[in-house]
XYZ file of C-alpha atoms in Angstrom:
779
model
C 0.000 0.000 0.000
C 1.326 3.429 -0.880
C 2.062 6.214 1.590
C -0.815 8.268 0.225
C -3.172 5.292 0.488
C -2.235 4.677 4.133
C -2.715 8.365 4.946
C -6.058 8.586 3.138
C -8.282 7.248 5.944
C -6.685 9.657 8.417
C -7.505 12.661 6.246
C -11.275 12.435 6.325
C -13.215 13.691 3.348
C -10.020 14.468 1.383
C -9.248 12.760 -1.923
C -6.007 10.761 -1.751
C -5.061 11.880 -5.288
C -6.241 15.411 -6.025
C -6.691 16.663 -2.452
C -10.211 17.839 -3.151
C -13.338 17.031 -1.115
C -14.347 13.369 -1.038
C -17.449 11.564 0.263
C -17.312 10.652 3.939
C -15.271 7.513 4.447
C -14.114 7.371 0.821
C -10.480 7.519 -0.261
C -11.197 9.194 -3.611
C -13.609 11.839 -4.839
C -14.307 10.071 -8.135
C -13.444 7.035 -10.204
C -11.034 9.113 -12.278
C -8.916 9.971 -9.232
C -8.928 6.344 -8.128
C -7.687 5.303 -11.560
C -5.053 8.050 -11.540
C -3.873 6.893 -8.095
C -3.515 3.326 -9.345
C -1.617 4.601 -12.392
C 0.790 6.649 -10.268
C 1.407 3.660 -7.993
C 1.895 1.373 -10.982
C 4.532 3.721 -12.399
C 6.371 3.664 -9.070
C 5.878 7.418 -8.613
C 4.362 7.410 -5.123
C 6.828 10.137 -4.144
C 4.510 12.552 -5.959
C 2.202 12.617 -2.930
C 5.088 13.542 -0.658
C 6.311 16.243 -3.024
C 2.976 18.008 -3.401
C 2.981 21.639 -2.172
C -0.628 22.408 -2.939
C -3.806 20.859 -4.268
C -7.064 22.497 -5.113
C -8.894 19.712 -6.886
C -7.611 20.738 -10.307
C -5.958 17.330 -10.679
C -9.278 15.535 -10.963
C -9.184 13.595 -14.249
C -11.808 14.681 -16.778
C -14.650 12.240 -17.224
C -15.168 12.987 -20.886
C -11.965 14.409 -22.319
C -12.469 16.138 -25.684
C -11.350 14.058 -28.659
C -8.596 16.037 -30.431
C -6.193 14.583 -32.965
C -2.779 15.782 -31.768
C -0.930 14.077 -34.613
C -1.645 17.166 -36.734
C 0.602 19.193 -34.405
C 3.539 16.768 -34.339
C 6.774 18.063 -35.854
C 9.838 16.238 -37.104
C 10.705 13.811 -39.841
C 11.859 10.203 -39.797
C 11.889 8.560 -36.384
C 12.400 11.751 -34.321
C 9.132 13.462 -33.296
C 8.410 16.516 -31.159
C 5.211 17.979 -29.734
C 4.631 21.104 -27.661
C 1.568 21.260 -25.410
C -0.060 23.667 -22.993
C -0.868 21.624 -19.862
C -3.677 22.736 -17.532
C -3.950 21.564 -13.925
C -0.315 22.102 -12.884
C -0.333 23.511 -9.360
C 3.250 23.093 -8.127
C 6.675 21.615 -8.812
C 5.454 18.166 -7.778
C 2.940 18.172 -10.651
C 5.784 18.982 -13.048
C 7.823 16.135 -11.579
C 4.927 13.676 -11.937
C 4.265 14.528 -15.589
C 7.945 14.422 -16.547
C 8.536 11.119 -14.743
C 5.370 9.495 -16.104
C 6.252 10.420 -19.693
C 9.914 9.500 -19.236
C 8.785 6.006 -18.200
C 7.478 5.458 -21.739
C 10.142 3.452 -23.629
C 10.172 5.601 -26.766
C 10.216 9.057 -25.076
C 13.536 10.888 -25.378
C 12.616 14.222 -23.789
C 9.856 15.545 -21.514
C 10.318 19.008 -20.007
C 7.761 21.425 -18.506
C 8.063 25.130 -17.672
C 5.707 25.667 -14.737
C 5.342 29.423 -15.295
C 4.035 28.956 -18.849
C 2.577 25.407 -18.493
C 4.530 24.508 -21.642
C 5.436 20.835 -22.178
C 8.094 19.933 -24.743
C 7.882 16.251 -25.629
C 10.173 14.247 -27.896
C 10.032 10.585 -28.892
C 11.065 8.066 -31.515
C 8.281 6.424 -33.422
C 5.005 7.140 -35.130
C 3.286 10.518 -34.902
C 0.111 8.776 -33.720
C 1.827 8.210 -30.352
C 0.978 11.839 -29.561
C -2.620 10.898 -28.760
C -1.397 8.165 -26.384
C 0.743 10.644 -24.464
C -2.135 13.128 -24.166
C -4.379 10.288 -22.933
C -1.769 9.447 -20.284
C -1.830 13.080 -19.102
C -5.627 12.968 -18.929
C -5.553 9.826 -16.772
C -3.200 11.621 -14.375
C -5.604 14.559 -14.148
C -4.128 17.072 -16.596
C -5.714 18.556 -19.709
C -3.541 19.328 -22.735
C -3.893 21.616 -25.743
C -1.530 22.460 -28.609
C 0.891 25.165 -27.512
C 1.408 28.454 -29.364
C 2.776 31.941 -28.476
C -0.751 33.326 -28.848
C -1.975 30.722 -26.374
C 0.745 31.827 -23.955
C -0.287 35.468 -24.104
C -3.977 34.623 -23.748
C -3.554 32.339 -20.731
C -5.441 33.759 -17.763
C -3.817 33.536 -14.361
C -6.656 32.300 -12.125
C -4.470 32.272 -9.034
C -3.400 35.857 -9.650
C -6.988 37.000 -10.019
C -7.917 35.244 -6.779
C -5.057 36.914 -4.909
C -6.088 40.365 -6.130
C -9.689 39.666 -5.161
C -8.666 38.463 -1.690
C -6.381 41.462 -1.247
C -9.288 43.789 -2.009
C -11.492 42.003 0.529
C -8.774 42.057 3.214
C -7.979 45.738 2.623
C -11.673 46.662 2.748
C -12.136 44.700 5.965
C -8.974 46.085 7.589
C -9.877 49.720 6.906
C -13.435 49.436 8.155
C -12.629 47.297 11.200
C -9.778 49.649 12.114
C -12.194 52.584 12.090
C -14.490 50.777 14.533
C -11.626 49.527 16.710
C -10.090 52.968 17.109
C -13.430 54.243 18.347
C -13.491 51.477 21.008
C -9.872 52.016 22.032
C -10.225 55.771 22.585
C -13.815 55.729 23.862
C -13.113 55.300 27.601
C -16.515 56.731 28.509
C -18.324 54.589 25.930
C -21.401 52.848 27.253
C -21.600 49.043 27.375
C -24.371 48.882 24.779
C -22.442 51.138 22.387
C -19.283 49.049 22.796
C -21.250 45.870 22.121
C -22.674 47.409 18.954
C -19.176 48.362 17.819
C -17.925 44.823 18.492
C -20.781 43.257 16.546
C -20.236 45.646 13.632
C -16.527 44.741 13.613
C -17.429 41.038 13.742
C -19.868 41.343 10.829
C -17.089 42.856 8.724
C -14.063 41.047 10.144
C -15.322 37.454 10.190
C -16.219 37.220 6.463
C -13.044 39.136 5.555
C -10.805 36.759 7.501
C -12.558 33.619 6.254
C -12.681 34.601 2.576
C -9.537 36.704 2.124
C -7.344 34.175 3.902
C -8.292 31.208 1.695
C -5.020 31.241 -0.340
C -3.000 31.244 2.885
C -5.111 28.577 4.551
C -4.800 26.280 1.518
C -1.030 26.715 1.505
C -0.887 25.916 5.225
C -2.929 22.742 4.747
C -0.776 21.724 1.801
C 2.348 22.099 3.935
C 0.694 20.073 6.661
C -0.009 17.257 4.184
C 3.671 17.217 3.325
C 4.596 16.955 6.993
C 6.136 20.416 7.384
C 5.003 23.699 8.942
C 5.506 26.849 6.896
C 4.976 30.566 7.428
C 1.399 30.213 6.211
C 0.614 27.710 8.947
C 1.906 30.095 11.625
C 0.021 33.030 10.154
C -3.154 30.971 9.722
C -3.157 29.844 13.337
C -2.387 33.331 14.582
C -5.082 34.945 12.453
C -7.724 32.311 13.198
C -6.920 32.211 16.934
C -7.141 35.992 17.117
C -10.414 35.915 15.206
C -11.915 33.194 17.423
C -10.878 35.041 20.560
C -12.404 38.224 19.141
C -15.631 36.370 18.348
C -15.669 35.050 21.931
C -15.160 38.576 23.282
C -17.979 39.802 21.065
C -20.375 37.146 22.352
C -19.680 37.927 25.995
C -19.334 41.695 25.373
C -15.708 41.874 26.484
C -13.706 45.059 26.559
C -11.767 44.589 23.320
C -11.693 42.569 20.101
C -8.821 42.029 17.723
C -10.402 41.784 14.261
C -8.289 44.766 13.173
C -5.007 42.912 13.738
C -6.213 39.811 11.853
C -7.468 41.670 8.784
C -4.476 44.035 8.627
C -2.008 41.137 8.728
C -3.877 39.340 5.952
C -3.877 42.471 3.784
C -0.115 42.904 4.250
C 0.706 39.310 3.367
C -1.615 39.223 0.356
C -0.102 42.444 -0.980
C 3.306 40.774 -0.971
C 1.956 37.780 -2.847
C 0.292 39.955 -5.468
C 3.653 41.640 -6.098
C 5.317 38.242 -6.410
C 2.728 37.128 -8.963
C 3.334 40.352 -10.897
C 7.033 39.488 -11.088
C 6.179 36.060 -12.498
C 3.884 37.663 -15.092
C 6.815 39.829 -16.175
C 8.839 36.679 -16.797
C 6.057 35.217 -18.941
C 5.744 38.530 -20.778
C 9.471 38.409 -21.579
C 9.038 35.040 -23.249
C 6.040 36.291 -25.234
C 7.914 39.393 -26.431
C 10.884 37.320 -27.535
C 8.679 34.898 -29.457
C 6.895 37.871 -31.056
C 10.086 38.567 -33.048
C 9.433 35.457 -35.126
C 5.718 36.024 -35.612
C 4.330 37.519 -38.783
C 4.218 36.735 -42.485
C 7.203 35.318 -44.339
C 7.621 35.309 -48.116
C 8.144 31.680 -49.129
C 9.478 30.728 -52.586
C 8.191 27.628 -54.327
C 10.410 25.413 -56.458
C 9.420 27.386 -59.586
C 10.273 30.719 -57.891
C 6.684 31.748 -57.169
C 6.491 33.877 -54.003
C 3.595 33.832 -51.578
C 3.116 34.911 -47.955
C 2.895 32.322 -45.172
C 2.931 32.479 -41.359
C 6.377 31.979 -39.860
C 5.072 28.989 -37.929
C 4.291 27.162 -41.193
C 7.839 27.452 -42.547
C 9.936 24.295 -42.243
C 13.649 23.604 -42.452
C 14.748 23.552 -46.095
C 12.188 26.100 -47.330
C 13.481 29.097 -49.317
C 12.343 32.562 -48.241
C 12.716 36.055 -49.685
C 13.700 38.827 -47.237
C 12.921 42.341 -48.469
C 14.945 45.451 -47.653
C 14.152 46.629 -44.123
C 12.375 43.352 -43.241
C 13.214 41.339 -40.133
C 14.541 37.827 -40.662
C 12.205 35.793 -38.459
C 13.869 32.376 -38.774
C 17.360 30.898 -38.643
C 18.645 30.489 -42.186
C 21.689 30.407 -44.488
C 22.197 32.824 -47.362
C 21.277 31.060 -50.594
C 23.283 33.263 -52.948
C 24.827 36.690 -53.301
C 25.502 38.964 -50.304
C 23.438 40.286 -47.421
C 23.845 43.131 -44.938
C 22.116 42.510 -41.594
C 21.749 44.615 -38.466
C 21.871 42.021 -35.674
C 22.532 44.449 -32.814
C 19.315 43.448 -31.046
C 20.203 39.769 -30.991
C 24.007 39.534 -30.826
C 25.199 42.956 -29.672
C 27.322 43.840 -32.720
C 27.720 47.589 -33.074
C 27.565 47.674 -36.873
C 25.606 45.793 -39.542
C 27.627 42.863 -40.845
C 27.942 41.504 -44.333
C 27.247 37.841 -45.023
C 28.390 35.786 -48.019
C 26.581 32.903 -49.682
C 26.424 29.837 -47.457
C 26.878 31.763 -44.169
C 24.426 31.326 -41.306
C 22.048 34.265 -40.763
C 20.780 35.047 -37.238
C 17.038 35.111 -36.593
C 15.780 38.496 -35.428
C 18.227 40.500 -37.562
C 17.008 43.294 -39.880
C 17.951 43.437 -43.566
C 19.832 46.705 -44.106
C 20.705 46.049 -47.738
C 19.157 44.674 -50.905
C 16.587 41.836 -50.891
C 18.081 38.353 -50.635
C 17.024 34.714 -50.713
C 17.815 32.424 -47.768
C 17.229 28.773 -46.966
C 15.650 28.081 -43.559
C 17.688 25.824 -41.264
C 15.242 25.454 -38.354
C 11.511 25.862 -37.854
C 10.301 28.590 -35.512
C 9.819 26.186 -32.604
C 13.374 24.816 -32.951
C 15.239 28.036 -33.752
C 17.533 30.269 -31.723
C 14.767 32.635 -30.592
C 12.705 29.737 -29.251
C 15.821 28.413 -27.508
C 16.327 31.792 -25.830
C 12.684 31.733 -24.713
C 13.226 28.332 -23.116
C 16.282 29.683 -21.319
C 14.171 32.516 -19.913
C 11.530 30.042 -18.757
C 14.176 27.936 -17.028
C 15.651 31.019 -15.357
C 12.230 32.030 -14.021
C 11.824 28.518 -12.612
C 15.162 28.788 -10.808
C 14.279 32.166 -9.299
C 10.942 30.858 -8.107
C 12.783 28.307 -5.949
C 14.749 31.010 -4.117
C 13.790 30.859 -0.428
C 13.484 34.037 1.620
C 15.573 34.298 4.778
C 12.460 34.731 6.933
C 10.994 31.474 5.605
C 14.178 29.644 6.518
C 13.943 30.893 10.104
C 10.213 30.188 10.351
C 10.725 26.511 9.485
C 12.370 26.146 12.902
C 10.399 28.793 14.784
C 6.858 27.727 13.919
C 6.894 24.161 15.332
C 8.311 25.483 18.614
C 5.601 28.165 18.863
C 2.799 25.705 18.237
C 4.179 23.286 20.789
C 4.447 26.065 23.388
C 0.819 27.151 22.840
C -0.439 23.561 23.046
C 1.551 22.849 26.215
C 0.303 26.095 27.764
C -3.294 25.052 27.215
C -2.711 21.529 28.521
C -0.757 22.797 31.510
C -3.455 25.192 32.677
C -6.276 22.761 31.874
C -4.893 19.433 33.093
C -2.134 20.619 35.371
C -3.648 23.609 37.186
C -7.258 22.518 36.820
C -8.749 25.491 34.996
C -11.712 24.997 32.713
C -11.045 24.639 28.998
C -12.333 28.165 28.308
C -10.125 29.633 31.027
C -7.101 27.613 29.895
C -7.668 28.838 26.373
C -6.992 32.452 27.409
C -3.241 32.083 28.205
C -2.823 29.683 25.248
C -4.326 32.207 22.847
C -2.296 34.954 24.510
C 0.839 32.906 23.815
C -0.243 32.440 20.197
C -0.962 36.139 19.785
C 2.319 37.125 21.406
C 4.209 34.706 19.163
C 2.108 35.413 16.075
C 4.862 35.832 13.487
C 3.902 39.381 12.584
C 7.468 40.462 13.292
C 8.770 37.639 11.120
C 6.110 38.272 8.486
C 7.180 41.903 8.078
C 10.841 41.614 9.118
C 12.011 41.157 5.531
C 9.088 42.676 3.530
C 9.203 45.917 5.547
C 12.914 46.385 4.912
C 12.452 45.475 1.267
C 9.557 47.910 0.862
C 11.591 50.779 2.323
C 14.730 49.906 0.374
C 12.811 49.432 -2.879
C 11.097 52.797 -2.387
C 14.426 54.505 -1.718
C 15.961 52.913 -4.799
C 12.989 53.919 -6.933
C 13.277 57.561 -5.852
C 16.919 57.493 -6.893
C 16.304 55.931 -10.289
C 16.567 52.181 -9.657
C 13.477 50.061 -10.287
C 13.473 46.725 -8.433
C 11.376 44.285 -10.440
C 11.699 41.061 -8.430
C 10.736 40.236 -4.860
C 14.011 38.487 -3.956
C 16.284 40.770 -6.004
C 17.680 42.699 -3.022
C 18.655 39.554 -1.151
C 20.409 38.205 -4.242
C 22.021 41.550 -5.078
C 23.510 41.731 -1.577
C 25.297 38.391 -2.093
C 26.619 38.926 -5.649
C 30.395 38.426 -5.930
C 31.171 38.730 -9.656
C 29.988 41.143 -12.361
C 29.498 40.179 -16.012
C 29.141 43.313 -18.148
C 27.858 43.729 -21.691
C 29.554 46.290 -23.937
C 27.279 47.899 -26.513
C 24.645 50.052 -24.833
C 25.838 49.105 -21.341
C 29.435 50.258 -20.886
C 29.196 52.266 -24.106
C 26.484 54.622 -25.300
C 25.678 52.400 -28.293
C 25.894 55.348 -30.732
C 29.015 55.811 -32.949
C 30.428 59.355 -32.890
C 32.915 60.951 -35.286
C 36.438 61.422 -33.953
C 38.720 64.337 -34.929
C 40.857 63.590 -38.006
C 43.037 65.008 -40.766
C 40.107 65.708 -43.098
C 39.005 69.228 -44.052
C 35.599 70.804 -43.498
C 34.939 70.633 -47.250
C 35.681 66.900 -47.328
C 33.452 66.360 -44.304
C 30.649 68.266 -46.018
C 30.974 66.258 -49.245
C 31.152 62.901 -47.456
C 28.203 63.773 -45.218
C 26.159 64.604 -48.323
C 26.740 61.072 -49.614
C 26.099 59.555 -46.183
C 22.554 60.974 -46.092
C 21.517 58.338 -48.652
C 22.280 55.395 -46.316
C 20.777 53.901 -43.148
C 24.108 52.436 -42.050
C 24.926 53.523 -38.448
C 28.321 54.968 -39.459
C 26.748 56.836 -42.363
C 24.132 58.266 -40.019
C 26.833 59.299 -37.547
C 28.768 61.026 -40.328
C 25.641 62.867 -41.525
C 24.881 63.921 -37.939
C 28.389 65.372 -37.620
C 27.635 67.823 -40.456
C 23.869 68.450 -40.409
C 24.075 71.413 -42.802
C 25.504 69.286 -45.637
C 23.011 68.991 -48.546
C 22.093 65.491 -49.731
C 24.031 64.410 -52.785
C 22.163 63.393 -55.937
C 22.472 60.159 -57.883
C 23.843 58.178 -54.924
C 23.844 54.393 -55.276
C 24.466 52.031 -52.362
C 26.427 48.803 -52.735
C 25.146 46.662 -49.819
C 27.837 45.857 -47.291
C 30.490 47.940 -49.075
C 29.670 51.627 -49.539
C 28.127 54.462 -51.566
C 28.739 55.692 -55.130
C 27.980 59.123 -56.619
C 29.680 59.466 -59.975
C 33.390 59.030 -59.288
C 33.099 59.782 -55.581
C 33.039 56.893 -53.128
C 32.322 56.486 -49.413
C 32.740 53.134 -47.689
C 35.178 50.472 -46.562
C 38.897 50.461 -47.343
C 38.449 47.631 -49.858
C 35.619 49.514 -51.587
C 37.745 52.648 -51.927
C 40.850 50.732 -52.978
C 42.975 51.448 -49.904
C 45.275 48.507 -49.090
C 44.932 46.801 -45.719
C 41.962 46.183 -43.469
C 39.934 48.821 -41.653
C 41.081 49.485 -38.113
C 38.041 49.843 -35.895
C 35.007 51.865 -36.974
C 36.108 53.653 -40.167
C 34.607 55.124 -43.337
C 36.876 56.125 -46.233
C 36.060 58.921 -48.668
C 37.630 59.199 -52.121
C 37.155 61.931 -54.729
C 38.892 62.388 -58.133
C 42.301 64.061 -57.867
C 42.534 63.786 -54.064
C 44.004 61.242 -51.663
C 41.452 59.149 -49.741
C 40.690 60.368 -46.235
C 39.511 58.300 -43.275
C 36.636 59.233 -40.987
C 37.091 57.310 -37.777
C 34.348 56.700 -35.225
C 34.080 55.410 -31.698
C 31.253 53.912 -29.697
C 31.883 56.294 -26.851
C 32.397 54.825 -23.411
C 29.900 55.990 -20.805
C 31.566 58.579 -18.613
C 30.884 56.606 -15.452
C 31.928 53.171 -16.829
C 35.498 53.189 -15.384
C 34.142 54.467 -12.081
C 31.543 51.674 -12.085
C 34.190 48.978 -12.523
C 36.339 50.503 -9.787
C 33.350 50.766 -7.421
C 32.381 47.153 -8.057
C 35.950 46.089 -7.317
C 35.815 48.075 -4.071
C 32.645 46.183 -3.109
C 34.417 42.871 -3.619
C 33.017 42.061 -7.083
C 35.425 41.003 -9.800
C 34.394 42.014 -13.330
C 34.561 40.649 -16.852
C 33.368 41.952 -20.224
C 31.226 39.664 -22.380
C 30.156 41.022 -25.772
C 28.945 39.875 -29.150
C 30.977 42.578 -30.887
C 34.254 42.173 -32.781
C 37.472 41.559 -30.764
C 39.155 44.942 -31.511
C 36.147 46.918 -30.278
C 35.736 44.751 -27.179
C 39.443 44.933 -26.321
C 39.456 48.729 -26.624
C 36.484 49.147 -24.286
C 37.918 46.652 -21.785
C 41.164 48.627 -21.658
C 39.393 51.957 -21.199
C 37.108 50.577 -18.471
C 39.888 48.800 -16.597
C 38.623 45.238 -17.147
C 41.266 42.541 -17.479
C 39.106 39.619 -18.641
C 36.937 39.921 -21.757
C 35.405 37.779 -24.497
C 34.182 38.793 -27.974
C 31.808 37.287 -30.549
C 29.699 35.862 -27.705
C 26.339 34.592 -28.960
C 23.263 34.694 -26.696
C 23.761 30.986 -26.022
C 27.427 31.564 -25.160
C 26.501 34.321 -22.704
C 23.949 32.081 -21.024
C 26.478 29.237 -20.917
C 29.055 31.521 -19.286
C 26.571 32.505 -16.570
C 25.725 28.855 -15.925
C 29.429 27.974 -15.765
C 30.020 30.692 -13.173
C 27.118 29.451 -11.056
C 28.329 25.861 -11.357
C 31.713 27.045 -10.056
C 30.043 28.475 -6.963
C 30.051 32.122 -8.045
C 27.046 34.442 -7.727
C 27.185 36.518 -10.923
C 25.603 39.940 -11.390
C 24.784 40.311 -15.103
C 24.426 43.818 -16.569
C 23.116 44.027 -20.141
C 20.669 45.902 -22.330
C 19.888 43.887 -25.480
C 17.725 41.014 -26.592
C 20.921 38.954 -26.838
C 21.432 39.506 -23.094
C 17.921 38.452 -22.012
C 18.709 34.773 -21.400
C 21.886 35.600 -19.470
C 20.006 38.227 -17.446
C 17.404 35.643 -16.533
C 19.922 32.936 -15.594
C 22.207 35.165 -13.509
C 22.140 35.164 -9.713
C 20.925 38.775 -10.052
C 20.735 41.099 -13.058
C 20.437 44.758 -13.995
C 19.610 46.659 -17.180
C 20.180 50.325 -18.100
C 17.031 52.394 -18.516
C 17.593 52.770 -22.256
C 17.841 48.994 -22.785
C 15.391 46.977 -24.847
C 11.981 46.152 -23.387
C 12.861 42.457 -23.338
C 16.081 43.038 -21.378
C 14.288 45.271 -18.874
C 11.605 42.636 -18.407
C 14.152 39.862 -17.824
C 16.285 41.906 -15.399
C 15.834 42.189 -11.631
C 16.773 45.872 -11.550
C 16.315 48.625 -14.143
C 18.713 51.583 -13.812
C 16.411 54.370 -14.943
C 18.751 57.125 -13.775
C 21.317 58.411 -16.286
C 24.410 56.227 -16.442
C 25.490 53.303 -14.279
C 26.570 55.100 -11.112
C 23.456 53.991 -9.222
C 24.386 50.295 -9.391
C 27.166 50.315 -6.730
C 24.952 52.396 -4.444
C 22.115 49.913 -5.005
C 24.441 47.065 -3.967
C 25.360 48.923 -0.770
C 21.678 49.566 -0.087
C 20.842 45.888 -0.646
C 23.573 44.809 1.759
C 22.364 47.303 4.345
C 18.799 46.041 3.876
C 19.979 42.479 4.513
C 21.689 43.536 7.734
C 18.529 45.324 8.897
C 16.368 42.316 8.008
C 18.591 40.064 10.093
C 18.412 42.592 12.948
C 14.609 42.508 12.722
C 14.599 38.720 12.874
C 17.011 38.745 15.829
C 14.796 41.255 17.639
C 11.710 39.153 16.960
C 13.437 36.132 18.466
C 14.574 38.108 21.521
C 11.095 39.570 21.947
C 9.594 36.088 21.960
C 12.110 34.857 24.537
C 10.827 37.534 26.924
C 7.118 37.659 26.046
C 6.380 33.952 25.715
C 7.223 32.982 29.331
C 5.032 35.829 30.604
C 2.157 34.645 28.396
C 2.589 31.056 29.567
C 2.423 32.161 33.214
C -0.791 34.065 32.537
C 0.795 37.462 33.225
C 0.079 38.636 29.692
C -3.602 38.804 28.798
C -4.826 38.671 25.184
C -5.235 42.463 25.262
C -1.682 42.942 26.534
C -0.487 40.366 24.002
C -2.083 42.330 21.172
C -0.450 45.546 22.434
C 2.960 43.900 22.788
C 2.651 42.242 19.394
C 1.701 45.571 17.777
C 4.591 47.292 19.580
C 7.069 44.730 18.323
C 5.794 45.242 14.794
C 6.201 49.013 15.157
C 9.794 48.551 16.349
C 10.503 46.305 13.368
C 8.987 48.876 11.014
C 10.968 51.683 12.662
C 14.210 49.779 12.220
C 13.244 49.014 8.622
C 12.892 52.721 7.849
C 16.644 53.048 8.255
C 17.052 51.213 4.960
C 15.910 54.361 3.149
C 18.550 56.573 4.809
C 21.635 54.939 3.380
C 24.560 57.411 3.195
C 25.837 55.452 0.175
C 23.727 57.669 -2.077
C 25.517 60.772 -0.919
C 28.997 59.261 -1.113
């Protein structure tokens, strides 16, 4: 008999599989759950029931699953098949584990991976495409519904849990505000008559009881889920504290006591739910990042038939081997190789190169790049679901999963604190009832007082209060903190990985002084106005009064022609040797060629940033997709010894993973789409305010102030916030060491316990306010 089966009779009216309500005396709520339980046991996956963190009945197998032919959505040729599904019913990491293990047990399955945040299942196997329906049927028997996955499906997915949290937060906030208004009247109304006080108590009960019962449902479910797993979490402590306070308040209302404590219960619920809503918002940002990245490959693509006929088709319908036509100015949505001729692509958004790069026939072309030259024909090497952009999206999903497992310091302390508190309250009740001989109602008073005194309000706000103050201070100074655990991770970072273009540099080439004359600059700028090349634009911006030349023809990837005048690369002009750095040559009849040299100017505060990071104990390295000469020059100017060039998005992500595998805690700073995966996988990440939307979404911090100087100050603030959070936790422990014995002895009444508990929370909040007065910002 399995562990879950043995525990089923003890958990009355709870289904042994899905955790939902079951008929009295029954182990399962329906025949589907009984069959799913047998299936799980038969697969040898009983550990699923020990791994579960939550269950809300969504695992109940459907009685009549809709008949859909999933073979139409299978991809791959030969023996290798792949299928991507959206799986409904996933509630926690244990559900992911169950699905992956159940599918992996199938002999022909080669890959089964799920991203919990997006509910996306990637399945691979060897064999017939018809096996897809068998796999979906297996999911249905386990209690999960499946549908074909698509980026549009991802964006349209509604977050039911998020909506419930917002709804509960609204109820708790409404209850807290109204109950507080009534409670203040009771607290200050010393001359209030007994009938008036009773009316106030009943009014508070009519508002507080429904608010506590309804608004606290997400917390109560989490507490029960932890209890099923055999561990006590913060939600269990909060649930007992809130419910005990509410029951005591209801008792005081019934006997018309002096005070009730509905205000404390509702206010604590509102505070905790607000934190959870913010956490859900951070997870939505991660899902939005994936959707924005996948949007780069959405849209029509011009496909060429064997006879050369062109017609538009969705990017998702294009397969490896198809030939496509990419017009001038169009984005290349798929990975491909150039079929013939030459191509000029601006891939700055995806690989960080400062300038558009020319490609010859047979060279690989990066998806997401923009055609800056003439139209060209390319042959697709990977379908949209298997390409580099989809791979980056999967990296972002995996990074979001890793961040979701990060445990807050307060939760780590509560795992030890909560069992002790519950044992103390239980022993207090038993001691007064059985030992001293008080009635159960009288013995309940010191027990509830002990629970109220030890209610983990101090723990509950020890970290969030510091974080709220520190985040507010950072926001006022131009740093947006976008992730709930970002400050804790930022405080422990020990190595910085910096991007070049747009991060350490301004990302805009500027003309350097040279030996050319004003007349030559004016003539060259007139030619440059006919091109969209970044260097040509920089040259035209250096002489805005120059009139546009007539009859200019652009040779993609090489330069511009206007009669006998030329502007372009050294080879195009006829100058021997290769170009050194960012250079445009200008040649006119009867004159020697002149060189216009440019630089991607280093941010003024970049060297100071590197030095400040070194002073904070963070070593630094430069990781860029640009050419080696440009990367080496910036590394020298910024004072960085270690650098790497031509780094693809996958290489950047691999470098971050290698650092983490070596025990380092890397801080990644980048601004482009090519940095998004590395930003998501880093221990903590930051993005300049002028970075791409995708990079800002993937990063933990957005530096909205000008430059990078706020990053070292943000690190100092994060470290200070961590010290204050630990001080708050230490104070909460010390407070309990003093208050708990007094509550056990009956010295502290519930009223005094509420006052002491509120006072301890005020002290914690007062200490937390120091996080916003960090002198680092004035240094």
